[in-house]
C-alpha cells in the first residue's frame, strides 16, 4: 500500500469501467487507488484519503446479496461521490428510495445543470453524459437536493452539501461524458480539497522511499522479463536500493528470437545491474509436454518461474523480496470469481503464484496502467528501445501456440514472429501499434507449392490498437504490408502454408489467443 498525501480512494462494486475513474482522477494529478467494496474500514482509514468514490456495478441495491460497503464509510468525515450504483447505495443508506426504472436507460443524455457550484463548476448549463442504469432514484434522502437532471432522470445528480455527499446517475469516467473529466477534477479539487501533486517525478520519489522502507537492508530479486513493466520496475528498485537487488532473467524457452541476448546486454552490460541468467528452456518445455489447456499452461509456467526463483534466491541466501512489474489490468483480470468482476484469464504473475510463496512481493505498479509505467520509465531514463517495446506476455509464445507446446513449434513461431516484427518495424508502425505478433495454429490445411500438395500449419497475424490492454481493436494494416508478411512467412518458414489476419476486437475476443 502506498500512502500519498492527497489521495482519493475508489471502492469497486464491479463496474467494467471502475479503473477509468482512477485513471481520470490521476490525470488530474491526484493519486487515486481502487479497493474492493468490502475492504475493512481500518484499511480505508490507513490510506488517509481526502475523498471516497463509490463505483458503479451490475447489481441492484435492493437485491439480496447486493454488495454493500461497511456503513462506516459514510462517517469518515470526508466527501463521498457515488456513481450510478454508488449513488443508489447513498440513496438507500440515507433513507431515500431506489426502484427499477420503467425502462433501462443506456447511452447519451443531455444533462441540465441546476446547481453549478462545486461539482459542476465551470461547465456549460447543458452537457452530454453517458447513462447506463436500470434503477432510478424514486425518492431522494432527507437533506439532499437535485443538482442536475435529464429528460428521463429527474434526479440525475444530487448532493448533500453539508455532509459533502454527492451522487451521479451517469458515468463521468467514460469518454462519452463530454465534461466528465472536469467533474471528477472538480470533485478532487473543489470538494475534497486535493492539490494536484501527483506527478511521475512525485511517484518515483514516493515509491523509492516506500521501497527502501519496505525492504530495509534485505536482499531483493527481480523477475526480469525484458518487457516494459519488469524493466522499469527493476530500474526503479535499483535506484532505490542499488546492489541489494539482483535480477533473475529466465530463459523459459518461450522467448522471441534474440531476446535473451538483448536483455543481458542491456541490463548487465549497459546498466550495470546484478543479473543472473537462468537458462531453463528444457525444464519449462519438459513440463509443458502434453499440455494443451491454456489455464494449465499459465499455471505451469507461473509455478516453474517461482521454482526457478526459489532456487536462485536460496543460492544467494537471505533473499526476502521479489519485485514484479504487475500492472492494474493484470490484477483486475485475475480477481477471483468471488469479486464483483468476472475472471477472464489468470495472468501468470498474479494468479499463478503458489500459496506458500517464500517472498514478500514488491509491486510498485500494481495500481498503474501501461502508459503510466512508460512515463515513469522516461522519468527514470530507461532506454527508449525498452520503453517503446510492445507488451509481451509472461507465458511468452506458449499462449500463442494453440494446443501443445513443442520445441519444434516454438522454433517455427519464433521465425514467423521475427518476420512480423521486422516488417512492422520497416513500415514504421511498431511504436504506433499496441501489439503485433504471430500465432501458430497447429491445424493443418491443404496447400499447393511447386505443383506439390502441402498439408501444413496456419499462422495467424494479430495486430491491435489499445490504450491499456483492457479493450482493443484490430489494426487496419495496409494490404501491401499484409501481403509482404504473408509471402515472407510462407516462403521462409517451413511448415506453414497459410497466413490469416485476425480481425476481432476485444471484447468479445481477447488480445492473445489463449
Ligand atoms: P488479453 O489476451 O487478456 O491480454 O486481452 C491483455 C494484455 O495482457 C497481456 N497478457 C499477459 N501478460 N501474463 C502477462 O504478463 C499473462 O499471462 C498474459 N496474458 C495476456 C497481453 O499480451 C496483452 O497485452
Short mmCIF file of C-alpha atoms in Angstrom, two decimals, residues 42-392:
data_model
loop_
_atom_site.label_atom_id
_atom_site.label_comp_id
_atom_site.label_asym_id
_atom_site.label_seq_id
_atom_site.Cartn_x
_atom_site.Cartn_y
_atom_site.Cartn_z
CA UNK A 42 -9.34 0.15 9.04
CA UNK A 43 -7.62 -0.25 5.70
CA UNK A 44 -9.54 2.68 4.27
CA UNK A 45 -8.53 4.82 7.25
CA UNK A 46 -4.90 3.74 6.86
CA UNK A 47 -4.88 5.26 3.36
CA UNK A 48 -5.94 8.55 4.89
CA UNK A 49 -7.95 9.54 1.78
CA UNK A 50 -9.27 13.04 1.17
CA UNK A 51 -12.31 11.64 -0.60
CA UNK A 52 -14.11 8.42 -1.45
CA UNK A 53 -15.74 7.37 -4.72
CA UNK A 54 -18.23 4.50 -4.84
CA UNK A 55 -18.15 2.96 -8.32
CA UNK A 56 -20.93 1.65 -10.48
CA UNK A 57 -21.79 -2.03 -10.56
CA UNK A 58 -24.08 -4.56 -12.17
CA UNK A 59 -26.26 -5.30 -9.11
CA UNK A 60 -29.40 -3.61 -7.78
CA UNK A 61 -29.00 -2.20 -4.27
CA UNK A 62 -32.26 -3.76 -3.11
CA UNK A 63 -31.43 -7.25 -4.45
CA UNK A 64 -30.48 -9.97 -1.96
CA UNK A 65 -26.70 -10.39 -1.83
CA UNK A 66 -26.03 -6.99 -3.45
CA UNK A 67 -22.57 -5.70 -2.50
CA UNK A 68 -22.62 -3.17 0.34
CA UNK A 69 -19.67 -1.35 1.91
CA UNK A 70 -19.10 -1.04 5.63
CA UNK A 71 -21.68 1.66 6.58
CA UNK A 72 -18.92 3.49 8.47
CA UNK A 73 -17.54 4.67 5.11
CA UNK A 74 -20.20 7.39 5.39
CA UNK A 75 -18.87 8.51 8.77
CA UNK A 76 -15.27 9.18 7.83
CA UNK A 77 -15.88 12.91 7.62
CA UNK A 78 -14.59 13.05 4.04
CA UNK A 79 -16.53 13.77 0.84
CA UNK A 80 -18.19 10.80 -0.87
CA UNK A 81 -19.15 10.60 -4.54
CA UNK A 82 -21.39 7.77 -5.67
CA UNK A 83 -21.51 6.91 -9.35
CA UNK A 84 -24.58 5.04 -10.65
CA UNK A 85 -24.78 2.00 -8.30
CA UNK A 86 -22.75 4.09 -5.84
CA UNK A 87 -25.41 6.80 -5.96
CA UNK A 88 -28.10 4.22 -5.27
CA UNK A 89 -26.14 2.96 -2.25
CA UNK A 90 -26.06 6.52 -0.93
CA UNK A 91 -29.79 6.88 -1.52
CA UNK A 92 -30.53 3.71 0.38
CA UNK A 93 -28.10 4.44 3.20
CA UNK A 94 -29.50 7.90 3.89
CA UNK A 95 -33.13 6.78 3.79
CA UNK A 96 -34.19 7.50 0.20
CA UNK A 97 -35.79 5.03 -2.19
CA UNK A 98 -34.39 3.19 -5.22
CA UNK A 99 -36.66 1.33 -7.60
CA UNK A 100 -36.43 -0.33 -11.02
CA UNK A 101 -36.77 2.23 -13.82
CA UNK A 102 -39.76 1.73 -16.10
CA UNK A 103 -37.23 1.45 -18.94
CA UNK A 104 -33.50 0.89 -18.61
CA UNK A 105 -31.53 3.89 -19.75
CA UNK A 106 -28.42 3.40 -21.88
CA UNK A 107 -26.40 5.85 -23.88
CA UNK A 108 -26.19 9.59 -24.32
CA UNK A 109 -28.37 12.04 -22.47
CA UNK A 110 -28.43 15.80 -22.20
CA UNK A 111 -27.66 16.81 -18.61
CA UNK A 112 -29.20 20.06 -17.41
CA UNK A 113 -27.31 21.52 -14.53
CA UNK A 114 -29.42 23.05 -11.75
CA UNK A 115 -26.62 23.94 -9.31
CA UNK A 116 -23.24 24.57 -10.86
CA UNK A 117 -21.25 25.29 -7.68
CA UNK A 118 -18.77 22.61 -6.63
CA UNK A 119 -19.03 19.51 -8.78
CA UNK A 120 -20.17 21.26 -11.96
CA UNK A 121 -18.05 24.38 -11.62
CA UNK A 122 -17.02 25.89 -14.96
CA UNK A 123 -19.24 23.59 -17.04
CA UNK A 124 -21.90 24.63 -19.53
CA UNK A 125 -25.57 24.71 -18.45
CA UNK A 126 -26.19 21.66 -20.63
CA UNK A 127 -23.70 18.90 -21.26
CA UNK A 128 -23.68 15.41 -22.76
CA UNK A 129 -23.41 12.50 -20.35
CA UNK A 130 -23.38 8.71 -20.63
CA UNK A 131 -26.13 6.84 -18.81
CA UNK A 132 -26.16 3.14 -18.13
CA UNK A 133 -28.56 2.00 -15.44
CA UNK A 134 -31.68 0.00 -14.79
CA UNK A 135 -32.65 1.55 -11.43
CA UNK A 136 -33.67 5.06 -10.57
CA UNK A 137 -33.95 7.28 -7.52
CA UNK A 138 -37.64 7.28 -6.60
CA UNK A 139 -37.16 9.47 -3.54
CA UNK A 140 -34.13 11.50 -2.55
CA UNK A 141 -32.94 11.10 1.00
CA UNK A 142 -33.55 13.88 3.51
CA UNK A 143 -31.07 16.73 3.21
CA UNK A 144 -30.22 16.06 -0.45
CA UNK A 145 -31.03 18.41 -3.30
CA UNK A 146 -31.11 17.73 -7.02
CA UNK A 147 -28.17 19.43 -8.72
CA UNK A 148 -28.81 18.19 -12.29
CA UNK A 149 -31.48 16.35 -14.27
CA UNK A 150 -32.15 14.87 -17.70
CA UNK A 151 -35.42 14.31 -19.55
CA UNK A 152 -35.63 10.73 -18.26
CA UNK A 153 -33.93 11.13 -14.91
CA UNK A 154 -35.39 13.90 -12.75
CA UNK A 155 -32.58 13.22 -10.25
CA UNK A 156 -29.52 12.71 -12.46
CA UNK A 157 -27.25 14.21 -9.78
CA UNK A 158 -27.83 15.08 -6.15
CA UNK A 159 -25.86 16.43 -3.24
CA UNK A 160 -25.98 16.91 0.48
CA UNK A 161 -23.72 19.93 0.64
CA UNK A 162 -23.48 19.93 4.43
CA UNK A 163 -22.28 16.32 4.59
CA UNK A 164 -20.39 16.67 1.29
CA UNK A 165 -22.03 13.59 -0.21
CA UNK A 166 -22.70 13.56 -3.96
CA UNK A 167 -24.34 11.16 -6.37
CA UNK A 168 -24.27 10.91 -10.17
CA UNK A 169 -26.67 8.67 -12.06
CA UNK A 170 -24.39 8.76 -15.14
CA UNK A 171 -20.74 7.81 -15.69
CA UNK A 172 -18.33 10.77 -15.62
CA UNK A 173 -15.33 8.44 -16.17
CA UNK A 174 -16.15 7.36 -19.74
CA UNK A 175 -15.14 9.44 -22.75
CA UNK A 176 -18.75 9.76 -23.90
CA UNK A 177 -19.43 12.06 -20.95
CA UNK A 178 -18.09 15.19 -22.57
CA UNK A 179 -17.10 17.05 -19.42
CA UNK A 180 -16.68 14.03 -17.15
CA UNK A 181 -13.05 14.65 -16.52
CA UNK A 182 -13.80 18.19 -15.35
CA UNK A 183 -16.46 16.83 -12.98
CA UNK A 184 -14.01 14.39 -11.37
CA UNK A 185 -11.39 17.12 -11.24
CA UNK A 186 -13.90 19.41 -9.52
CA UNK A 187 -14.65 16.65 -7.03
CA UNK A 188 -10.95 16.20 -6.31
CA UNK A 189 -10.02 19.89 -6.13
CA UNK A 190 -13.15 21.79 -5.05
CA UNK A 191 -14.96 19.23 -2.95
CA UNK A 192 -12.11 17.18 -1.45
CA UNK A 193 -9.55 19.98 -1.42
CA UNK A 194 -6.81 17.90 -3.06
CA UNK A 195 -3.83 19.62 -4.60
CA UNK A 196 -2.52 18.41 -7.98
CA UNK A 197 0.69 16.95 -6.58
CA UNK A 198 0.72 13.50 -8.16
CA UNK A 199 3.27 13.61 -10.95
CA UNK A 200 5.57 10.93 -12.33
CA UNK A 201 8.52 12.56 -10.57
CA UNK A 202 6.48 12.58 -7.37
CA UNK A 203 5.52 8.95 -7.83
CA UNK A 204 9.14 7.93 -8.35
CA UNK A 205 10.21 9.80 -5.22
CA UNK A 206 7.43 8.35 -3.05
CA UNK A 207 7.96 4.82 -4.34
CA UNK A 208 11.72 4.96 -3.80
CA UNK A 209 11.12 5.96 -0.18
CA UNK A 210 8.46 3.29 0.21
CA UNK A 211 10.64 0.56 -1.30
CA UNK A 212 13.54 1.50 0.98
CA UNK A 213 11.24 1.34 3.96
CA UNK A 214 9.65 -1.96 2.93
CA UNK A 215 12.93 -3.70 2.14
CA UNK A 216 15.30 -2.20 4.73
CA UNK A 217 18.67 -3.89 4.41
CA UNK A 218 17.12 -7.02 2.85
CA UNK A 219 18.05 -8.70 -0.38
CA UNK A 220 15.68 -8.47 -3.29
CA UNK A 221 15.34 -10.37 -6.52
CA UNK A 222 13.53 -9.19 -9.56
CA UNK A 223 11.82 -11.32 -12.11
CA UNK A 224 13.15 -9.52 -15.15
CA UNK A 225 11.44 -10.37 -18.42
CA UNK A 226 12.87 -7.58 -20.55
CA UNK A 227 9.39 -6.18 -21.10
CA UNK A 228 8.41 -2.64 -20.20
CA UNK A 229 6.84 -3.39 -16.82
CA UNK A 230 9.51 -5.53 -15.21
CA UNK A 231 12.32 -3.46 -16.76
CA UNK A 232 11.01 -0.18 -15.39
CA UNK A 233 10.29 -1.90 -12.04
CA UNK A 234 13.88 -3.19 -11.93
CA UNK A 235 15.34 0.22 -12.72
CA UNK A 236 13.13 1.87 -10.08
CA UNK A 237 14.08 -0.67 -7.40
CA UNK A 238 17.74 -0.49 -8.44
CA UNK A 239 17.58 3.25 -7.99
CA UNK A 240 16.12 2.76 -4.52
CA UNK A 241 18.41 0.05 -3.17
CA UNK A 242 21.27 -0.43 -5.65
CA UNK A 243 23.20 -3.67 -5.26
CA UNK A 244 20.74 -5.16 -2.79
CA UNK A 245 18.85 -6.02 -5.96
CA UNK A 246 19.69 -8.98 -8.16
CA UNK A 247 17.71 -9.50 -11.34
CA UNK A 248 16.99 -13.00 -12.49
CA UNK A 249 16.31 -13.37 -16.16
CA UNK A 250 14.83 -16.73 -17.05
CA UNK A 251 15.09 -18.17 -20.50
CA UNK A 252 11.93 -20.26 -20.41
CA UNK A 253 12.38 -21.42 -23.98
CA UNK A 254 9.32 -19.38 -24.96
CA UNK A 255 11.05 -16.14 -25.87
CA UNK A 256 11.36 -14.41 -29.20
CA UNK A 257 14.40 -14.65 -31.43
CA UNK A 258 17.45 -12.90 -29.96
CA UNK A 259 15.57 -11.73 -26.86
CA UNK A 260 17.76 -13.34 -24.19
CA UNK A 261 20.96 -11.85 -25.62
CA UNK A 262 19.41 -8.38 -25.79
CA UNK A 263 18.24 -8.40 -22.18
CA UNK A 264 21.64 -9.50 -20.84
CA UNK A 265 23.41 -6.84 -22.91
CA UNK A 266 21.09 -4.06 -21.74
CA UNK A 267 20.83 -4.72 -18.03
CA UNK A 268 24.13 -6.35 -17.14
CA UNK A 269 26.46 -4.59 -19.56
CA UNK A 270 24.76 -1.25 -20.12
CA UNK A 271 23.06 -0.55 -16.78
CA UNK A 272 25.47 -2.39 -14.52
CA UNK A 273 22.89 -4.38 -12.57
CA UNK A 274 23.48 -7.73 -10.88
CA UNK A 275 21.94 -10.16 -13.33
CA UNK A 276 21.63 -13.93 -13.13
CA UNK A 277 20.88 -15.60 -16.43
CA UNK A 278 18.93 -18.79 -15.80
CA UNK A 279 18.80 -20.93 -18.91
CA UNK A 280 15.85 -23.18 -18.12
CA UNK A 281 14.30 -23.85 -21.52
CA UNK A 282 14.36 -27.63 -21.09
CA UNK A 283 12.72 -27.51 -17.67
CA UNK A 284 9.78 -25.40 -18.94
CA UNK A 285 9.30 -27.26 -22.21
CA UNK A 286 9.53 -30.57 -20.36
CA UNK A 287 6.70 -29.59 -18.02
CA UNK A 288 4.56 -28.30 -20.86
CA UNK A 289 4.80 -31.58 -22.72
CA UNK A 290 1.35 -32.93 -23.49
CA UNK A 291 -0.46 -29.90 -22.02
CA UNK A 292 -2.94 -28.05 -24.21
CA UNK A 293 -5.26 -26.29 -21.76
CA UNK A 294 -4.47 -22.53 -21.69
CA UNK A 295 -5.06 -22.05 -17.98
CA UNK A 296 -2.91 -25.10 -17.16
CA UNK A 297 -0.12 -23.75 -19.35
CA UNK A 298 -0.24 -20.46 -17.47
CA UNK A 299 -0.23 -22.16 -14.06
CA UNK A 300 2.66 -24.46 -15.01
CA UNK A 301 4.73 -21.59 -16.34
CA UNK A 302 3.94 -19.39 -13.33
CA UNK A 303 4.84 -22.14 -10.86
CA UNK A 304 8.01 -23.08 -12.72
CA UNK A 305 9.08 -19.43 -12.66
CA UNK A 306 8.71 -19.38 -8.88
CA UNK A 307 10.58 -22.70 -8.62
CA UNK A 308 13.46 -21.21 -10.58
CA UNK A 309 13.47 -18.04 -8.49
CA UNK A 310 13.37 -20.03 -5.28
CA UNK A 311 16.37 -21.95 -6.45
CA UNK A 312 18.40 -18.86 -7.28
CA UNK A 313 17.26 -17.00 -4.20
CA UNK A 314 18.38 -19.90 -1.99
CA UNK A 315 21.78 -19.80 -3.60
CA UNK A 316 22.01 -16.08 -2.83
CA UNK A 317 20.98 -16.61 0.83
CA UNK A 318 18.78 -14.21 2.68
CA UNK A 319 16.57 -13.02 -0.18
CA UNK A 320 13.24 -11.94 1.26
CA UNK A 321 11.62 -9.92 -1.51
CA UNK A 322 10.51 -10.41 -5.07
CA UNK A 323 9.92 -7.47 -7.43
CA UNK A 324 7.23 -7.84 -10.05
CA UNK A 325 6.03 -5.40 -12.66
CA UNK A 326 2.39 -6.32 -12.11
CA UNK A 327 0.02 -3.73 -13.57
CA UNK A 328 -3.53 -2.86 -12.68
CA UNK A 329 -5.08 -4.70 -15.66
CA UNK A 330 -3.23 -7.88 -14.56
CA UNK A 331 -4.76 -7.53 -11.12
CA UNK A 332 -8.30 -6.76 -12.22
CA UNK A 333 -8.46 -9.53 -14.81
CA UNK A 334 -7.19 -12.09 -12.30
CA UNK A 335 -9.57 -11.16 -9.49
CA UNK A 336 -11.32 -14.33 -8.40
CA UNK A 337 -14.89 -15.03 -9.39
CA UNK A 338 -15.84 -14.11 -5.82
CA UNK A 339 -15.12 -10.46 -6.59
CA UNK A 340 -17.67 -8.33 -8.34
CA UNK A 341 -16.00 -8.64 -11.78
CA UNK A 342 -15.55 -11.91 -13.66
CA UNK A 343 -12.25 -13.79 -14.14
CA UNK A 344 -11.15 -13.70 -17.76
CA UNK A 345 -7.63 -15.11 -17.70
CA UNK A 346 -5.23 -15.90 -14.92
CA UNK A 347 -2.19 -13.79 -15.67
CA UNK A 348 0.78 -15.77 -14.52
CA UNK A 349 2.35 -13.07 -12.38
CA UNK A 350 -0.76 -12.81 -10.25
CA UNK A 351 -2.92 -15.90 -10.39
CA UNK A 352 -0.17 -18.47 -10.83
CA UNK A 353 1.66 -17.76 -7.58
CA UNK A 354 1.58 -20.64 -5.11
CA UNK A 355 0.06 -20.10 -1.67
CA UNK A 356 3.29 -20.76 0.21
CA UNK A 357 5.30 -18.10 -1.58
CA UNK A 358 8.54 -17.53 0.30
CA UNK A 359 8.96 -13.92 -0.76
CA UNK A 360 7.24 -10.71 0.12
CA UNK A 361 6.14 -9.06 -3.10
CA UNK A 362 7.33 -5.63 -4.17
CA UNK A 363 4.90 -4.44 -6.83
CA UNK A 364 5.30 -0.72 -7.36
CA UNK A 365 2.95 -0.57 -10.37
CA UNK A 366 0.03 -2.60 -9.03
CA UNK A 367 -2.26 0.39 -9.36
CA UNK A 368 -0.98 1.70 -12.68
CA UNK A 369 -1.59 1.34 -16.39
CA UNK A 370 1.00 0.62 -19.04
CA UNK A 371 1.17 4.18 -20.36
CA UNK A 372 1.76 5.44 -16.82
CA UNK A 373 4.62 2.96 -16.41
CA UNK A 374 6.10 4.13 -19.72
CA UNK A 375 6.01 7.71 -18.41
CA UNK A 376 7.80 6.57 -15.25
CA UNK A 377 10.39 4.79 -17.41
CA UNK A 378 11.05 8.03 -19.27
CA UNK A 379 11.37 9.83 -15.95
CA UNK A 380 13.96 7.25 -14.85
CA UNK A 381 15.94 7.39 -18.10
CA UNK A 382 15.20 3.80 -19.17
CA UNK A 383 16.35 3.34 -22.80
CA UNK A 384 13.62 4.25 -25.30
CA UNK A 385 14.05 0.91 -27.01
CA UNK A 386 12.72 -0.77 -23.87
CA UNK A 387 10.07 1.81 -23.05
CA UNK A 388 8.55 1.58 -26.50
CA UNK A 389 8.56 -2.19 -26.60
CA UNK A 390 5.22 -3.70 -27.28
CA UNK A 391 3.91 -5.76 -24.37
CA UNK A 392 4.90 -9.42 -24.35
#
